[in-house]
DNA sequence: TCCACTTAAGCAACGCTGTTGCTGAAGTGC
DNA sequence: GCACTTCAGCAACAGCGTTGCTTAAGTGGA
């Protein structure tokens, strides 16, 4: 009780401590990228002593996860040795199961894709056939790096689901998936650990872990395509909520007793925004999206709004400017949103598959969401 | 970068590990209340071994924070010894600085108030005078338990502020508080550690830690008084956002291009809701509040909505039923919100002062927000 | 009444963590 | 060439939770 559900089983013993600190170091190595980072900087970043960092990095080097990468210029003494992550020490597979296609990607530890496959997909087909196609894609990708360990498979799907037990819920229009234990089924077929999440959450995770992602902090990813959804990153972690249902942004009421939405409600952002798009009034669509975004910014006090999806990609400028205008106007009146940046996620749907792979990689770097 | 701001300095060494596990045990003891909890249950709740729990509880007993409290009935062997928290081992002071009054409360470790004082307050008076009044209240309360340690002072204020550095921002109508370093000033006057937060966050914290609080999980506290604000508890912790600004619920747009609000915006929930109240249409006010609450429930996938504040207190039933109706209607259409409970926080403003004290107590039990 | 059995809790030894203190390595600069 | 600075690793150490075992304190059947 008292919210302790998320804290249950949170006792820390020495192996857990060791794992935690190693993950922390790995995360800093990953963030440092190819440039690398010195032991003393790692010590400063973790609060551990330099000697502890030396021991931990020695273990990581033994495991092949880190290597030396040259020296820093001397500042009057022995120059610092630079360490960097070995990206191709381990890999992960990301799957994006969408309504009309399957994208599969093999990424290295740094999150970079090293192999991609795409195939058409009929979500209406029997589950077994869809699953077989997904498993085949996984096997093909694993063959791209035959002698390196693949940590697992991350899967991003459009519909509602339970992230904890890996079971789908009510994929709109495809009743055969309702209650389907996708995680267990795919884990059995591939022999690999499987993690499952919503597509918007995967995209948000990809952005949260992207190198040079314009700084970190809390942000929201708003995806405007055939629908409108959101992925939230709070405190550097994907916020999934109690039932993996967080991020239902599109059916936020923005116009009390407004026009009917496909969901049965009235005045939902999604309906208003897409209606404006449909009648060609894109600035109005952007303004509506901005109003929803501003609500979210005020409610959560986030630093950053990232827009994505096909509809946004069609006219990035109008959407970015429109959303930014609404947020800045509210901030200028003394409301929330001062200093919030509005940007666009490029690359279409590819980030979703990469984010799915990050579902597997995130735990390696200690980036575990609350629903895990 | 990459959201690691919240993870900086997160390296864990042995003292940190010890402190973490002790806090975890203390939190379970607190949650168990006067009934107590056995060592083996503590072991199960933390994931630690029974022997580790024995060692930790032995230290807590030495420090006077825990005591034995009888035996469980035997299940065929040696009966379990029950342990419970010693509530009056330590205390904390909570202050609620409101526009028209100062409420101060001394609470024990269990969060129960043992002494309360109230005094009128003029926030428009010079800062020094207000501060002197607050410091006096603290000293008077400390005298109520002369020989017990007081851990610190928690302060709840209405306006925007920065929780991290304890500085006020733009308290509406009282420009002399803009930028005032309340935490530092009060810490110097009282010689005690001081924590500062918004009143709605304090209320939410009080609810999150309340014994028998109808189960835990994520929830939102919606306060409808002269204004409308929210306190969010996600993952058992108060969500404050990057700048302690989270919870701006009242100026969420609910009616695009609707009536003008005092904030300068249009169609804010607060304006719509209070306008309906003013014209006597309370069911409509409740429906509007419910629409805003449903937006929040969908966005964050929370378990529970708690209503409070003077306006709600005037007609709890109408508000609870109205808000519940909107959330349930949306859930029934397949939207978010299934199983969400809507309840009322009673006790008027008293919980705010108690929640302020919990700002000091929360770290003892490992309940540290992200902004700390 | 006794004794076998069950369950809980503590003692002792242990492995392993990060820390401390110090030594050697590898540069700079007068 | 030597004094100084800075980094990195070795060795000893304190302290954490764990493991293995013993003792305590009940139940229940013979």
PDB file of N, CA and C in Angstrom, chain B residues 224 272-290 307 309-323 326:
ATOM      1  N   UNK B 224      -9.832  22.217  -5.390  1.00  0.00           N
ATOM      2  CA  UNK B 224     -10.703  23.262  -5.914  1.00  0.00           C
ATOM      3  C   UNK B 224     -11.135  24.175  -4.779  1.00  0.00           C
ATOM      4  N   UNK B 272     -13.984  27.878 -16.255  1.00  0.00           N
ATOM      5  CA  UNK B 272     -15.260  27.253 -16.583  1.00  0.00           C
ATOM      6  C   UNK B 272     -15.920  26.679 -15.332  1.00  0.00           C
ATOM      7  N   UNK B 273     -15.101  26.044 -14.533  1.00  0.00           N
ATOM      8  CA  UNK B 273     -15.621  25.339 -13.364  1.00  0.00           C
ATOM      9  C   UNK B 273     -16.167  26.343 -12.336  1.00  0.00           C
ATOM     10  N   UNK B 274     -15.351  27.372 -12.083  1.00  0.00           N
ATOM     11  CA  UNK B 274     -15.779  28.351 -11.075  1.00  0.00           C
ATOM     12  C   UNK B 274     -16.939  29.190 -11.567  1.00  0.00           C
ATOM     13  N   UNK B 275     -16.994  29.403 -12.894  1.00  0.00           N
ATOM     14  CA  UNK B 275     -18.129  30.144 -13.440  1.00  0.00           C
ATOM     15  C   UNK B 275     -19.417  29.349 -13.236  1.00  0.00           C
ATOM     16  N   UNK B 276     -19.353  28.066 -13.470  1.00  0.00           N
ATOM     17  CA  UNK B 276     -20.540  27.231 -13.263  1.00  0.00           C
ATOM     18  C   UNK B 276     -20.949  27.238 -11.794  1.00  0.00           C
ATOM     19  N   UNK B 277     -19.956  27.180 -10.901  1.00  0.00           N
ATOM     20  CA  UNK B 277     -20.236  27.272  -9.468  1.00  0.00           C
ATOM     21  C   UNK B 277     -20.947  28.591  -9.163  1.00  0.00           C
ATOM     22  N   UNK B 278     -20.401  29.670  -9.716  1.00  0.00           N
ATOM     23  CA  UNK B 278     -20.909  31.001  -9.402  1.00  0.00           C
ATOM     24  C   UNK B 278     -22.368  31.158  -9.819  1.00  0.00           C
ATOM     25  N   UNK B 279     -22.747  30.516 -10.917  1.00  0.00           N
ATOM     26  CA  UNK B 279     -24.135  30.673 -11.351  1.00  0.00           C
ATOM     27  C   UNK B 279     -25.003  29.565 -10.755  1.00  0.00           C
ATOM     28  N   UNK B 280     -24.443  28.825  -9.827  1.00  0.00           N
ATOM     29  CA  UNK B 280     -25.237  27.855  -9.092  1.00  0.00           C
ATOM     30  C   UNK B 280     -25.400  26.513  -9.772  1.00  0.00           C
ATOM     31  N   UNK B 281     -24.736  26.326 -10.891  1.00  0.00           N
ATOM     32  CA  UNK B 281     -24.873  25.051 -11.618  1.00  0.00           C
ATOM     33  C   UNK B 281     -23.744  24.106 -11.215  1.00  0.00           C
ATOM     34  N   UNK B 282     -23.911  23.539 -10.046  1.00  0.00           N
ATOM     35  CA  UNK B 282     -22.843  22.712  -9.491  1.00  0.00           C
ATOM     36  C   UNK B 282     -22.632  21.410 -10.276  1.00  0.00           C
ATOM     37  N   UNK B 283     -23.686  20.771 -10.727  1.00  0.00           N
ATOM     38  CA  UNK B 283     -23.452  19.558 -11.536  1.00  0.00           C
ATOM     39  C   UNK B 283     -22.609  19.848 -12.772  1.00  0.00           C
ATOM     40  N   UNK B 284     -22.833  21.011 -13.392  1.00  0.00           N
ATOM     41  CA  UNK B 284     -22.025  21.364 -14.552  1.00  0.00           C
ATOM     42  C   UNK B 284     -20.569  21.611 -14.132  1.00  0.00           C
ATOM     43  N   UNK B 285     -20.371  22.258 -12.990  1.00  0.00           N
ATOM     44  CA  UNK B 285     -19.012  22.467 -12.483  1.00  0.00           C
ATOM     45  C   UNK B 285     -18.327  21.125 -12.275  1.00  0.00           C
ATOM     46  N   UNK B 286     -19.069  20.190 -11.726  1.00  0.00           N
ATOM     47  CA  UNK B 286     -18.497  18.863 -11.485  1.00  0.00           C
ATOM     48  C   UNK B 286     -18.181  18.170 -12.801  1.00  0.00           C
ATOM     49  N   UNK B 287     -19.056  18.353 -13.786  1.00  0.00           N
ATOM     50  CA  UNK B 287     -18.824  17.717 -15.080  1.00  0.00           C
ATOM     51  C   UNK B 287     -17.567  18.292 -15.741  1.00  0.00           C
ATOM     52  N   UNK B 288     -17.394  19.595 -15.617  1.00  0.00           N
ATOM     53  CA  UNK B 288     -16.200  20.234 -16.189  1.00  0.00           C
ATOM     54  C   UNK B 288     -14.944  19.740 -15.486  1.00  0.00           C
ATOM     55  N   UNK B 289     -15.010  19.714 -14.163  1.00  0.00           N
ATOM     56  CA  UNK B 289     -13.866  19.196 -13.406  1.00  0.00           C
ATOM     57  C   UNK B 289     -13.573  17.755 -13.812  1.00  0.00           C
ATOM     58  N   UNK B 290     -14.645  16.996 -14.018  1.00  0.00           N
ATOM     59  CA  UNK B 290     -14.496  15.602 -14.426  1.00  0.00           C
ATOM     60  C   UNK B 290     -13.824  15.468 -15.779  1.00  0.00           C
ATOM     61  N   UNK B 307     -10.292  14.391  -4.596  1.00  0.00           N
ATOM     62  CA  UNK B 307     -10.751  15.778  -4.666  1.00  0.00           C
ATOM     63  C   UNK B 307     -10.649  16.434  -3.297  1.00  0.00           C
ATOM     64  N   UNK B 309     -10.463  20.682  -1.172  1.00  0.00           N
ATOM     65  CA  UNK B 309     -10.620  22.127  -1.261  1.00  0.00           C
ATOM     66  C   UNK B 309     -12.011  22.564  -0.825  1.00  0.00           C
ATOM     67  N   UNK B 310     -12.113  23.841  -0.505  1.00  0.00           N
ATOM     68  CA  UNK B 310     -13.346  24.376   0.067  1.00  0.00           C
ATOM     69  C   UNK B 310     -14.559  24.171  -0.825  1.00  0.00           C
ATOM     70  N   UNK B 311     -14.380  24.433  -2.106  1.00  0.00           N
ATOM     71  CA  UNK B 311     -15.523  24.346  -3.012  1.00  0.00           C
ATOM     72  C   UNK B 311     -16.045  22.919  -3.094  1.00  0.00           C
ATOM     73  N   UNK B 312     -15.141  21.959  -3.112  1.00  0.00           N
ATOM     74  CA  UNK B 312     -15.559  20.568  -3.138  1.00  0.00           C
ATOM     75  C   UNK B 312     -16.223  20.192  -1.812  1.00  0.00           C
ATOM     76  N   UNK B 313     -15.630  20.685  -0.723  1.00  0.00           N
ATOM     77  CA  UNK B 313     -16.144  20.333   0.605  1.00  0.00           C
ATOM     78  C   UNK B 313     -17.589  20.782   0.783  1.00  0.00           C
ATOM     79  N   UNK B 314     -17.960  21.852   0.063  1.00  0.00           N
ATOM     80  CA  UNK B 314     -19.314  22.378   0.214  1.00  0.00           C
ATOM     81  C   UNK B 314     -20.370  21.415  -0.313  1.00  0.00           C
ATOM     82  N   UNK B 315     -19.975  20.532  -1.207  1.00  0.00           N
ATOM     83  CA  UNK B 315     -20.936  19.577  -1.762  1.00  0.00           C
ATOM     84  C   UNK B 315     -20.186  18.379  -2.345  1.00  0.00           C
ATOM     85  N   UNK B 316     -19.605  17.616  -1.423  1.00  0.00           N
ATOM     86  CA  UNK B 316     -18.739  16.511  -1.833  1.00  0.00           C
ATOM     87  C   UNK B 316     -19.435  15.568  -2.791  1.00  0.00           C
ATOM     88  N   UNK B 317     -20.671  15.277  -2.450  1.00  0.00           N
ATOM     89  CA  UNK B 317     -21.376  14.251  -3.198  1.00  0.00           C
ATOM     90  C   UNK B 317     -21.520  14.595  -4.680  1.00  0.00           C
ATOM     91  N   UNK B 318     -21.944  15.815  -4.940  1.00  0.00           N
ATOM     92  CA  UNK B 318     -22.131  16.234  -6.330  1.00  0.00           C
ATOM     93  C   UNK B 318     -20.818  16.156  -7.101  1.00  0.00           C
ATOM     94  N   UNK B 319     -19.745  16.603  -6.464  1.00  0.00           N
ATOM     95  CA  UNK B 319     -18.462  16.603  -7.167  1.00  0.00           C
ATOM     96  C   UNK B 319     -17.937  15.194  -7.411  1.00  0.00           C
ATOM     97  N   UNK B 320     -18.005  14.372  -6.396  1.00  0.00           N
ATOM     98  CA  UNK B 320     -17.502  13.002  -6.568  1.00  0.00           C
ATOM     99  C   UNK B 320     -18.303  12.285  -7.643  1.00  0.00           C
ATOM    100  N   UNK B 321     -19.629  12.408  -7.542  1.00  0.00           N
ATOM    101  CA  UNK B 321     -20.458  11.706  -8.526  1.00  0.00           C
ATOM    102  C   UNK B 321     -20.242  12.248  -9.932  1.00  0.00           C
ATOM    103  N   UNK B 322     -20.124  13.595 -10.026  1.00  0.00           N
ATOM    104  CA  UNK B 322     -19.951  14.205 -11.338  1.00  0.00           C
ATOM    105  C   UNK B 322     -18.630  13.804 -11.986  1.00  0.00           C
ATOM    106  N   UNK B 323     -17.570  13.864 -11.213  1.00  0.00           N
ATOM    107  CA  UNK B 323     -16.260  13.502 -11.765  1.00  0.00           C
ATOM    108  C   UNK B 323     -16.229  12.024 -12.115  1.00  0.00           C
ATOM    109  N   UNK B 326     -18.020  11.213 -15.455  1.00  0.00           N
ATOM    110  CA  UNK B 326     -17.282  11.511 -16.688  1.00  0.00           C
ATOM    111  C   UNK B 326     -16.211  10.462 -16.940  1.00  0.00           C
TER     112      UNK B 326
END
